[in-house]
Amino acid sequence: MEMFCFQCEQTANGTGCTRGGVCGKKIDTALLQDELTSKLVELACAAEGKPHDAETDDFMIDGLFTTITNVNFDDADIEALCSRGDALIRSYGGSCPFAAADVWHADEDVRSLESLLLFGMRGMAAYAHHARVLGKEDPEVNAFFYKGLASLAKDLTADERLALVMECGRVNLKCMALLNDANVGAYGKPEPTPVSTDIEAGPFIIVTGHDLHDLKLLLEQTEGKGINVYTHGEMLPAHAYPELKKYAHLRGNFGTAWQNQKKEFADVPAPILFTTNCLMPPAPSYSDRIFTTSVVGYPGMTHIDERKDFTPVIEKALALGGYAEKREMSGLNGGHVLTPGFGVDTVLSVADKVVDAVKSGTIKHFFLVGGCDGAKPGRNYYTEFVKQTPDDSVILTLACGKYRFNDLDLGTVAGLPRIMDMGQCNDAYSAIQVATALADVFGCGVNDLPLSMVLSWYEQKAVCILLTLFSLGIKNIYLGPTLPAFVSPNVLKLLVEKFSISPISTPSEDLEKILGS
């Protein structure tokens, strides 16, 4: 039996995976994820117009999160969620038979709009999950998951579906604000912090993913045990939060972006804890050192359950012992220091300096170059683009795409570093807030600022961020390395006409178009 999946940027032949996912997902797993999606839609229909409790909200959010690319490959986990969905559907006394496969085989434009909505909700569910872990939720955000999922079972017009897609973007802005407030409330305001890429001698643990709460719990449990903790991938921004960097054994950052993990983890004498995506099927050379938690799962890997007792990870670190001597490691461009922490509060604290620099012509342009990284050829575009930006420009960046250039030293402009790392993909809210604040200062719209967005995408969290930018009316976004396979020609034409979205070409050509020279 064939599967069908085209939700990630690397989908087979640029059209869809049918005989196993490029991500490593097996056919049976893909079909189970479709079944789980069907249960979510059926539950949304059954619960429509009725009050729903925390258990149902948890299921909605975690069920959607589980189906994001590179999160869960464990069929037993997904089957358990499907059974839980059946029980919840019965508890609401409703039944609305639905097959997710119907979405993939619908009319091309209907499929495109429904996929945009579904994938956007999957991305938003990840942000809602992280906020929920910290005790923060929003009724409007929760309610939209039900509304959006139930709409997939309804016969709607194209205009009605497009309206839901835009609404998803608006609600996701609220969700990202919720997560930002949750993180700042729990860990303090991020501040620029130099982070070494070198690895000290002795036992250590690598933590990857996005969940800062899991990292905090691990730091608490490893304190005083002679174990160092290193971030990886999207966990790098953790070093910028005061309540996390106060732990002396949070020592630095290991490796680069998620798609390099098979090479980087091959011989490392330490355990790796996956708190969220992006997990790749581990190679035999290090599979005994992989631990998962939360919604992440892989057959045969040790899973840390909701009690969050990281003893097995700690014991593995002590047993492996780490490196005998300090290892000097570097980013993709040879740099040894990364500096996250340029969140909205940091940037706006020097807003007057930025404004003066723009008015005097010292700073002529801002580029937001960020998004997902991936293994597909063509992503060196982002490295070369940043290298070719003029000296009188500033590069704001976030998400794992920054690993293409975040170890470069481009110097300063107007006393400010030319590269400012704003955080995870979860921190896109900061970039939006900076843009809107600068627009307010200059008395113009965001589209009138000397600001260009050059974005890369891979999975569904990038989709919901893009929908948020659309919902804010932001235009002239450059997107790559390829356009989404799930966007039909007619829907793409609509987005181009409405938002002037452009596929990337070459760094020099795009810079010439942007700067007009």
Coordinates of C-alpha atoms in Angstrom, one line a residue:
M1 CA 0.0 0.0 0.0
E2 CA 1.4 3.4 -0.9
M3 CA 1.6 6.4 1.4
F4 CA 1.4 10.0 0.3
C5 CA 3.3 12.9 2.1
F6 CA 4.4 16.2 0.7
Q7 CA 4.5 18.3 3.9
C8 CA 8.3 18.9 4.0
E9 CA 10.6 20.8 1.6
Q10 CA 12.6 17.6 0.7
T11 CA 9.7 15.6 -0.5
A12 CA 10.5 13.0 -3.2
N13 CA 10.9 14.5 -6.7
G14 CA 9.4 17.8 -5.4
T15 CA 5.9 16.2 -5.6
G16 CA 5.4 13.7 -2.8
C17 CA 6.8 10.7 -1.0
T18 CA 4.9 7.4 -1.8
R19 CA 7.3 4.6 -1.0
G20 CA 8.7 5.8 2.3
G21 CA 9.5 9.3 3.5
V22 CA 12.7 11.1 2.6
C23 CA 12.8 11.9 6.3
G24 CA 13.1 8.2 7.1
K25 CA 9.4 7.6 7.8
K26 CA 8.2 4.1 6.8
I27 CA 4.9 3.6 4.9
D28 CA 3.2 2.0 7.9
T29 CA 4.1 5.0 10.0
A30 CA 2.9 7.5 7.4
L31 CA -0.5 5.6 7.2
L32 CA -0.8 5.7 11.0
Q33 CA -0.1 9.4 11.0
D34 CA -2.9 9.8 8.5
E35 CA -5.1 7.7 10.8
L36 CA -4.2 10.0 13.7
T37 CA -5.0 13.0 11.6
S38 CA -8.4 11.5 10.8
K39 CA -9.1 10.9 14.5
L40 CA -8.3 14.6 15.2
V41 CA -10.7 15.7 12.6
E42 CA -13.4 13.4 13.8
L43 CA -12.9 14.6 17.4
A44 CA -13.0 18.2 16.3
C45 CA -16.4 17.5 14.6
A46 CA -17.7 15.6 17.6
A47 CA -16.7 18.4 20.1
E48 CA -17.9 21.2 17.9
G49 CA -20.2 23.5 19.9
K50 CA -19.5 21.7 23.1
P51 CA -17.2 22.6 26.0
H52 CA -13.9 20.7 25.9
D53 CA -11.6 19.9 28.8
A54 CA -7.8 20.0 29.2
E55 CA -7.4 16.3 28.3
T56 CA -9.0 16.9 24.9
D57 CA -7.0 20.1 24.3
D58 CA -3.8 18.1 25.2
F59 CA -4.7 15.4 22.8
M60 CA -5.4 17.9 20.0
I61 CA -2.1 19.7 20.4
D62 CA 0.1 16.7 21.0
G63 CA -1.6 14.7 18.2
L64 CA -0.9 17.5 15.7
F65 CA 2.7 17.9 17.0
T66 CA 3.3 14.2 16.6
T67 CA 2.6 14.3 12.9
I68 CA 5.2 17.0 12.2
T69 CA 8.2 15.9 10.1
N70 CA 11.0 14.2 12.1
V71 CA 9.2 14.0 15.4
N72 CA 7.9 10.4 16.0
F73 CA 8.7 7.3 14.0
D74 CA 7.3 4.9 16.7
D75 CA 4.2 3.1 15.4
A76 CA 3.3 1.9 18.9
D77 CA 3.2 5.5 20.1
I78 CA 1.0 6.6 17.2
E79 CA -1.4 3.6 17.6
A80 CA -1.8 4.5 21.3
L81 CA -2.7 8.1 20.3
C82 CA -5.3 6.7 17.8
S83 CA -6.9 4.6 20.6
R84 CA -6.9 7.6 22.9
G85 CA -8.6 9.6 20.1
D86 CA -11.3 6.9 19.7
A87 CA -12.1 7.0 23.4
L88 CA -12.4 10.8 23.3
I89 CA -14.6 10.8 20.3
R90 CA -16.9 8.4 22.1
S91 CA -16.9 10.6 25.2
Y92 CA -18.3 13.4 23.1
G93 CA -21.0 11.1 21.7
G94 CA -20.2 12.0 18.1
S95 CA -19.1 10.3 15.0
C96 CA -17.9 12.0 11.8
P97 CA -16.1 9.4 9.6
F98 CA -13.2 11.1 7.9
A99 CA -10.2 9.9 6.0
A100 CA -7.1 12.1 5.9
A101 CA -6.2 10.5 2.6
D102 CA -9.2 12.3 1.0
V103 CA -7.3 15.5 1.5
W104 CA -4.3 14.2 -0.5
H105 CA -6.6 13.2 -3.4
A106 CA -8.9 16.2 -3.5
D107 CA -9.1 18.8 -6.3
E108 CA -5.7 20.4 -6.7
D109 CA -6.6 23.8 -5.3
V110 CA -8.8 22.4 -2.5
R111 CA -5.9 20.1 -1.6
S112 CA -3.5 23.0 -1.6
L113 CA -5.7 25.2 0.7
E114 CA -6.5 22.3 3.1
S115 CA -2.9 21.4 3.3
L116 CA -1.8 24.9 4.0
L117 CA -4.3 25.0 6.9
L118 CA -3.5 21.5 8.2
F119 CA 0.3 22.0 8.1
G120 CA 0.0 25.5 9.6
M121 CA -2.0 24.0 12.5
R122 CA 0.6 21.3 13.0
G123 CA 3.3 24.0 13.3
M124 CA 1.2 26.1 15.6
A125 CA 0.6 23.0 17.8
A126 CA 4.3 22.8 18.5
Y127 CA 4.4 26.3 19.8
A128 CA 1.2 25.7 21.8
H129 CA 2.7 22.6 23.3
H130 CA 5.8 24.4 24.5
A131 CA 3.7 27.2 26.1
R132 CA 1.4 24.6 27.7
V133 CA 4.4 22.8 29.3
L134 CA 5.1 26.1 31.1
G135 CA 1.5 26.5 32.2
K136 CA 0.4 29.0 29.5
E137 CA -2.5 28.6 27.2
D138 CA -5.0 30.8 25.3
P139 CA -8.7 29.8 24.7
E140 CA -8.6 31.4 21.2
V141 CA -5.6 29.3 20.2
N142 CA -7.1 26.1 21.6
A143 CA -10.5 26.8 19.9
F144 CA -8.9 27.3 16.5
F145 CA -7.5 23.8 16.4
Y146 CA -11.0 22.5 16.7
K147 CA -12.4 25.0 14.1
G148 CA -9.6 24.4 11.6
L149 CA -9.7 20.6 11.9
A150 CA -13.5 20.4 11.7
S151 CA -13.4 22.5 8.5
L152 CA -11.5 19.7 6.7
A153 CA -14.6 17.6 6.9
K154 CA -16.8 20.4 5.5
D155 CA -17.7 21.4 1.9
L156 CA -16.4 25.0 1.8
T157 CA -15.7 27.5 -1.0
A158 CA -12.2 28.4 -1.9
D159 CA -12.7 31.8 -0.4
E160 CA -13.8 30.2 2.9
R161 CA -10.8 28.0 3.0
L162 CA -8.4 30.9 2.2
A163 CA -10.0 32.8 5.0
L164 CA -9.3 30.0 7.4
V165 CA -5.7 29.8 6.2
M166 CA -5.3 33.6 7.0
E167 CA -7.0 33.1 10.3
C168 CA -4.5 30.4 11.2
G169 CA -1.7 32.9 10.6
R170 CA -3.4 35.5 12.8
V171 CA -4.0 33.0 15.6
N172 CA -0.4 31.7 15.3
L173 CA 0.8 35.2 16.1
K174 CA -1.1 35.1 19.4
C175 CA 0.3 31.6 20.0
M176 CA 3.9 32.8 19.4
A177 CA 3.3 35.7 21.7
L178 CA 2.0 33.3 24.3
L179 CA 5.2 31.2 24.0
N180 CA 7.4 34.2 24.2
D181 CA 5.8 35.4 27.4
A182 CA 6.0 31.9 28.8
N183 CA 9.7 31.6 28.1
V184 CA 10.6 35.1 29.4
G185 CA 8.5 34.6 32.5
A186 CA 10.2 31.3 33.2
Y187 CA 13.8 32.0 32.2
G188 CA 14.2 35.8 32.0
K189 CA 14.8 38.1 29.0
P190 CA 17.4 36.8 26.5
E191 CA 20.7 38.7 26.4
P192 CA 23.6 38.4 24.0
T193 CA 25.9 35.6 25.2
P194 CA 29.0 34.2 23.5
V195 CA 28.9 30.4 23.3
S196 CA 31.9 28.2 22.6
T197 CA 31.8 25.4 20.1
D198 CA 34.6 23.6 21.8
I199 CA 33.9 20.5 24.0
E200 CA 35.7 20.1 27.4
A201 CA 37.2 16.8 28.6
G202 CA 35.0 14.6 30.7
P203 CA 31.4 13.3 30.7
F204 CA 28.8 15.3 28.9
I205 CA 25.2 15.3 27.5
I206 CA 24.0 16.8 24.2
V207 CA 20.5 18.3 24.3
T208 CA 18.7 19.0 21.0
G209 CA 15.3 20.1 20.0
H210 CA 13.4 23.2 21.2
D211 CA 12.0 22.5 24.7
L212 CA 13.7 24.8 27.2
H213 CA 11.8 23.2 30.1
D214 CA 13.4 19.8 29.4
L215 CA 16.8 21.4 29.4
K216 CA 16.1 23.2 32.7
L217 CA 15.1 19.9 34.3
L218 CA 18.2 18.2 33.0
L219 CA 20.4 21.0 34.3
E220 CA 18.9 20.7 37.7
Q221 CA 19.3 16.9 37.7
T222 CA 23.0 17.0 36.5
E223 CA 24.1 19.8 38.8
G224 CA 27.1 18.7 40.9
K225 CA 27.5 15.4 39.1
G226 CA 30.6 16.3 37.0
I227 CA 28.7 16.3 33.8
N228 CA 28.7 19.1 31.3
V229 CA 25.7 19.9 29.1
Y230 CA 25.9 21.1 25.5
T231 CA 23.1 22.4 23.3
H232 CA 22.7 21.3 19.7
G233 CA 20.6 22.7 16.8
E234 CA 17.7 24.8 17.9
M235 CA 18.6 24.5 21.6
L236 CA 21.5 27.0 21.1
P237 CA 19.4 30.1 22.2
A238 CA 19.0 28.6 25.7
H239 CA 22.4 30.1 26.5
A240 CA 21.0 33.6 26.3
Y241 CA 18.4 33.1 29.1
P242 CA 19.6 34.2 32.6
E243 CA 17.8 31.4 34.4
L244 CA 19.4 28.8 32.2
K245 CA 22.9 30.2 31.7
K246 CA 23.3 30.5 35.4
Y247 CA 24.2 26.8 35.5
A248 CA 28.0 26.7 35.1
H249 CA 27.8 23.2 33.6
L250 CA 25.8 24.5 30.6
R251 CA 29.1 24.8 28.8
G252 CA 28.6 25.4 25.1
N253 CA 27.1 24.2 21.8
F254 CA 27.9 20.9 20.0
G255 CA 27.8 20.7 16.2
T256 CA 25.5 22.5 13.8
A257 CA 22.0 22.0 12.4
W258 CA 19.8 19.0 12.6
Q259 CA 20.5 17.5 9.2
N260 CA 24.2 16.9 10.1
Q261 CA 23.4 14.8 13.1
K262 CA 24.3 11.4 11.5
K263 CA 27.8 12.6 10.8
E264 CA 28.3 14.7 13.9
F265 CA 26.9 12.1 16.4
A266 CA 28.7 9.1 14.8
D267 CA 31.6 8.8 17.3
V268 CA 30.6 11.1 20.1
P269 CA 31.2 9.5 23.5
A270 CA 28.0 11.0 25.1
P271 CA 24.3 10.5 25.1
I272 CA 22.0 12.7 23.0
L273 CA 18.6 13.8 24.3
F274 CA 15.9 14.7 21.7
T275 CA 13.2 17.0 23.2
T276 CA 11.4 17.7 20.0
N277 CA 12.0 17.5 16.3
C278 CA 14.3 17.1 14.4
L279 CA 15.1 13.4 14.9
M280 CA 16.6 11.5 12.0
P281 CA 16.6 7.7 12.1
P282 CA 19.7 7.1 14.1
A283 CA 22.7 5.1 12.6
P284 CA 23.8 1.9 14.4
S285 CA 27.0 3.7 15.4
Y286 CA 25.2 5.8 17.9
S287 CA 21.7 4.4 18.3
D288 CA 22.5 3.2 21.8
R289 CA 23.1 6.7 22.9
I290 CA 19.8 8.3 21.7
F291 CA 17.2 9.2 24.3
T292 CA 13.8 10.7 23.5
T293 CA 11.2 12.5 25.6
S294 CA 7.8 14.3 25.2
V295 CA 6.2 13.6 21.8
V296 CA 9.4 12.4 20.2
G297 CA 9.7 8.7 19.6
Y298 CA 11.7 6.1 17.7
P299 CA 11.5 2.2 18.0
G300 CA 14.1 0.8 20.3
M301 CA 15.2 4.1 21.8
T302 CA 14.9 4.8 25.5
H303 CA 12.1 7.2 26.2
I304 CA 12.0 9.5 29.2
D305 CA 8.3 9.7 30.2
E306 CA 6.3 12.6 31.7
R307 CA 7.9 12.1 35.1
K308 CA 11.1 13.5 33.5
D309 CA 13.6 11.4 35.4
F310 CA 16.7 11.7 33.3
T311 CA 18.7 9.1 35.4
P312 CA 19.2 6.8 32.3
V313 CA 20.7 9.7 30.4
I314 CA 22.9 10.7 33.3
E315 CA 24.1 7.1 33.8
K316 CA 25.0 6.8 30.2
A317 CA 27.0 10.0 30.2
L318 CA 29.0 8.8 33.2
A319 CA 29.6 5.4 31.6
L320 CA 30.8 6.8 28.3
G321 CA 33.0 9.3 30.0
G322 CA 33.2 11.9 27.3
Y323 CA 36.5 13.0 25.6
A324 CA 39.8 12.4 27.3
E325 CA 41.0 15.8 26.2
K326 CA 39.4 19.1 25.2
R327 CA 38.1 19.0 21.6
E328 CA 38.3 22.2 19.5
M329 CA 35.3 22.2 17.2
S330 CA 33.9 24.9 14.9
G331 CA 30.9 26.0 12.9
L332 CA 30.5 25.4 9.1
N333 CA 32.7 28.4 8.3
G334 CA 35.5 27.7 10.9
G335 CA 34.3 30.0 13.7
H336 CA 34.5 28.9 17.3
V337 CA 32.1 31.3 19.0
L338 CA 28.3 31.8 18.4
T339 CA 26.3 34.6 19.9
P340 CA 22.6 34.1 20.5
G341 CA 20.4 36.4 22.5
F342 CA 19.4 39.3 20.3
G343 CA 15.8 39.1 21.2
V344 CA 13.2 41.9 20.9
D345 CA 14.1 43.5 24.2
T346 CA 17.8 43.6 23.4
V347 CA 17.3 45.0 19.9
L348 CA 14.8 47.6 21.1
S349 CA 17.0 48.7 23.9
V350 CA 19.3 50.2 21.3
A351 CA 16.4 51.4 19.0
D352 CA 17.5 55.0 19.3
K353 CA 21.0 54.0 18.1
V354 CA 19.5 52.0 15.2
V355 CA 17.2 54.8 14.2
D356 CA 20.0 57.4 14.2
A357 CA 22.2 55.0 12.1
V358 CA 19.4 54.6 9.6
K359 CA 18.7 58.3 9.4
S360 CA 22.4 59.1 9.0
G361 CA 22.8 56.5 6.3
T362 CA 25.3 54.4 8.4
I363 CA 22.8 51.5 8.2
K364 CA 21.2 51.3 4.8
H365 CA 19.4 47.9 5.0
F366 CA 18.2 45.1 7.3
F367 CA 18.0 41.5 6.1
L368 CA 16.1 38.8 8.0
V369 CA 17.8 35.7 6.8
G370 CA 16.4 32.7 8.7
G371 CA 14.3 29.6 8.8
C372 CA 14.9 25.9 8.6
D373 CA 18.0 24.2 7.4
G374 CA 18.0 20.9 5.5
A375 CA 20.1 18.5 3.5
K376 CA 18.8 19.3 0.0
P377 CA 21.4 20.9 -2.3
G378 CA 21.0 24.7 -2.7
R379 CA 21.0 25.8 0.9
N380 CA 24.5 27.2 0.5
Y381 CA 22.6 30.1 -1.1
Y382 CA 22.0 31.5 2.4
T383 CA 25.7 31.4 3.3
E384 CA 26.7 33.2 0.1
F385 CA 23.8 35.7 0.4
V386 CA 24.9 36.8 3.9
K387 CA 28.6 37.0 2.8
Q388 CA 27.6 39.2 -0.1
T389 CA 25.5 41.6 1.9
P390 CA 27.0 45.1 2.0
D391 CA 28.9 46.4 5.0
D392 CA 26.3 49.0 5.8
S393 CA 23.6 46.3 6.4
V394 CA 22.5 44.2 9.4
I395 CA 21.5 40.6 9.2
L396 CA 18.9 39.4 11.7
T397 CA 18.6 35.6 11.9
L398 CA 16.7 32.9 13.7
A399 CA 16.0 29.1 13.5
C400 CA 18.5 26.5 12.5
G401 CA 19.0 28.0 9.1
K402 CA 21.4 30.4 10.8
Y403 CA 24.0 27.6 11.2
R404 CA 24.9 28.2 7.5
F405 CA 26.5 31.5 8.6
N406 CA 26.2 32.2 12.3
D407 CA 29.9 31.5 13.0
L408 CA 31.0 34.2 10.4
D409 CA 32.6 37.4 11.7
L410 CA 31.2 40.2 9.6
G411 CA 32.3 42.9 12.0
T412 CA 30.1 45.7 13.2
V413 CA 28.1 48.6 11.8
A414 CA 27.2 51.7 13.9
G415 CA 28.7 49.9 16.8
L416 CA 26.3 46.9 16.4
P417 CA 27.2 43.4 15.3
R418 CA 26.2 42.8 11.7
I419 CA 24.8 39.4 12.5
M420 CA 22.2 39.2 15.3
D421 CA 20.9 35.8 16.3
M422 CA 17.3 36.3 17.5
G423 CA 16.8 32.6 18.6
Q424 CA 14.8 29.5 17.6
C425 CA 12.1 29.3 15.0
N426 CA 9.9 29.6 18.2
D427 CA 11.3 33.2 18.5
A428 CA 10.0 34.5 15.2
Y429 CA 7.7 36.6 17.4
S430 CA 10.8 38.7 18.3
A431 CA 11.6 39.5 14.7
I432 CA 8.0 40.5 14.0
Q433 CA 7.9 42.8 17.1
V434 CA 11.2 44.4 16.1
A435 CA 9.9 45.1 12.6
T436 CA 6.6 46.5 13.8
A437 CA 8.4 48.7 16.4
L438 CA 10.8 50.1 13.9
A439 CA 7.8 50.8 11.5
D440 CA 6.1 52.7 14.4
V441 CA 9.3 54.8 15.0
F442 CA 9.6 55.7 11.4
G443 CA 5.9 56.3 11.0
C444 CA 5.5 53.8 8.1
G445 CA 4.3 50.3 7.4
V446 CA 6.6 47.2 7.7
N447 CA 6.6 46.9 3.9
D448 CA 8.1 50.4 3.7
L449 CA 11.1 49.7 5.9
P450 CA 14.5 49.0 4.5
L451 CA 14.0 45.4 5.5
S452 CA 14.0 42.3 3.3
M453 CA 13.0 38.8 4.4
V454 CA 14.9 36.0 2.8
L455 CA 13.6 32.8 4.3
S456 CA 14.3 29.1 4.1
W457 CA 11.7 26.4 5.0
Y458 CA 11.7 22.7 5.7
E459 CA 8.8 21.7 7.9
Q460 CA 5.4 22.8 9.3
K461 CA 6.5 25.3 11.9
A462 CA 8.0 27.4 9.1
V463 CA 4.6 27.1 7.3
C464 CA 2.6 28.6 10.2
I465 CA 5.2 31.5 10.5
L466 CA 4.8 32.2 6.8
L467 CA 1.0 32.3 7.3
T468 CA 1.5 34.7 10.1
L469 CA 3.6 37.0 8.0
F470 CA 0.9 36.9 5.3
S471 CA -1.8 37.7 7.9
L472 CA 0.1 40.8 8.8
G473 CA 0.2 41.9 5.2
I474 CA 4.0 41.6 4.9
K475 CA 5.1 41.4 1.2
N476 CA 8.1 40.8 -1.0
I477 CA 9.3 37.7 1.0
Y478 CA 12.0 35.6 -0.8
L479 CA 11.4 31.9 -0.1
G480 CA 13.6 28.9 -0.8
P481 CA 15.3 26.7 -1.5
T482 CA 12.2 25.5 -3.4
L483 CA 8.6 26.4 -3.2
P484 CA 6.2 24.1 -1.3
A485 CA 4.9 21.1 -3.3
F486 CA 1.5 21.4 -1.6
V487 CA 1.0 24.9 -3.1
S488 CA -0.9 24.5 -6.4
P489 CA -0.2 26.8 -9.4
N490 CA -3.5 28.7 -8.8
V491 CA -2.9 29.2 -5.1
L492 CA 0.7 30.2 -5.8
K493 CA -0.5 32.8 -8.3
L494 CA -2.9 34.1 -5.7
L495 CA 0.0 34.4 -3.1
V496 CA 2.2 36.1 -5.6
E497 CA -0.5 38.6 -6.6
K498 CA -1.5 39.4 -3.0
F499 CA 1.9 39.2 -1.2
S500 CA 4.5 39.4 -4.0
I501 CA 6.3 36.3 -2.7
S502 CA 9.3 35.3 -4.8
P503 CA 11.4 32.1 -5.1
I504 CA 15.1 32.7 -4.5
S505 CA 17.4 32.8 -7.5
T506 CA 21.1 33.5 -6.9
P507 CA 22.5 35.7 -4.1
S508 CA 23.8 38.3 -6.4
E509 CA 20.7 38.5 -8.5
D510 CA 18.4 38.7 -5.4
L511 CA 20.6 41.3 -3.8
E512 CA 20.5 43.4 -6.9
K513 CA 16.7 43.2 -7.0
I514 CA 16.4 44.1 -3.3
L515 CA 19.0 46.9 -3.2
G516 CA 18.2 48.2 -6.7
S517 CA 21.8 48.4 -7.8

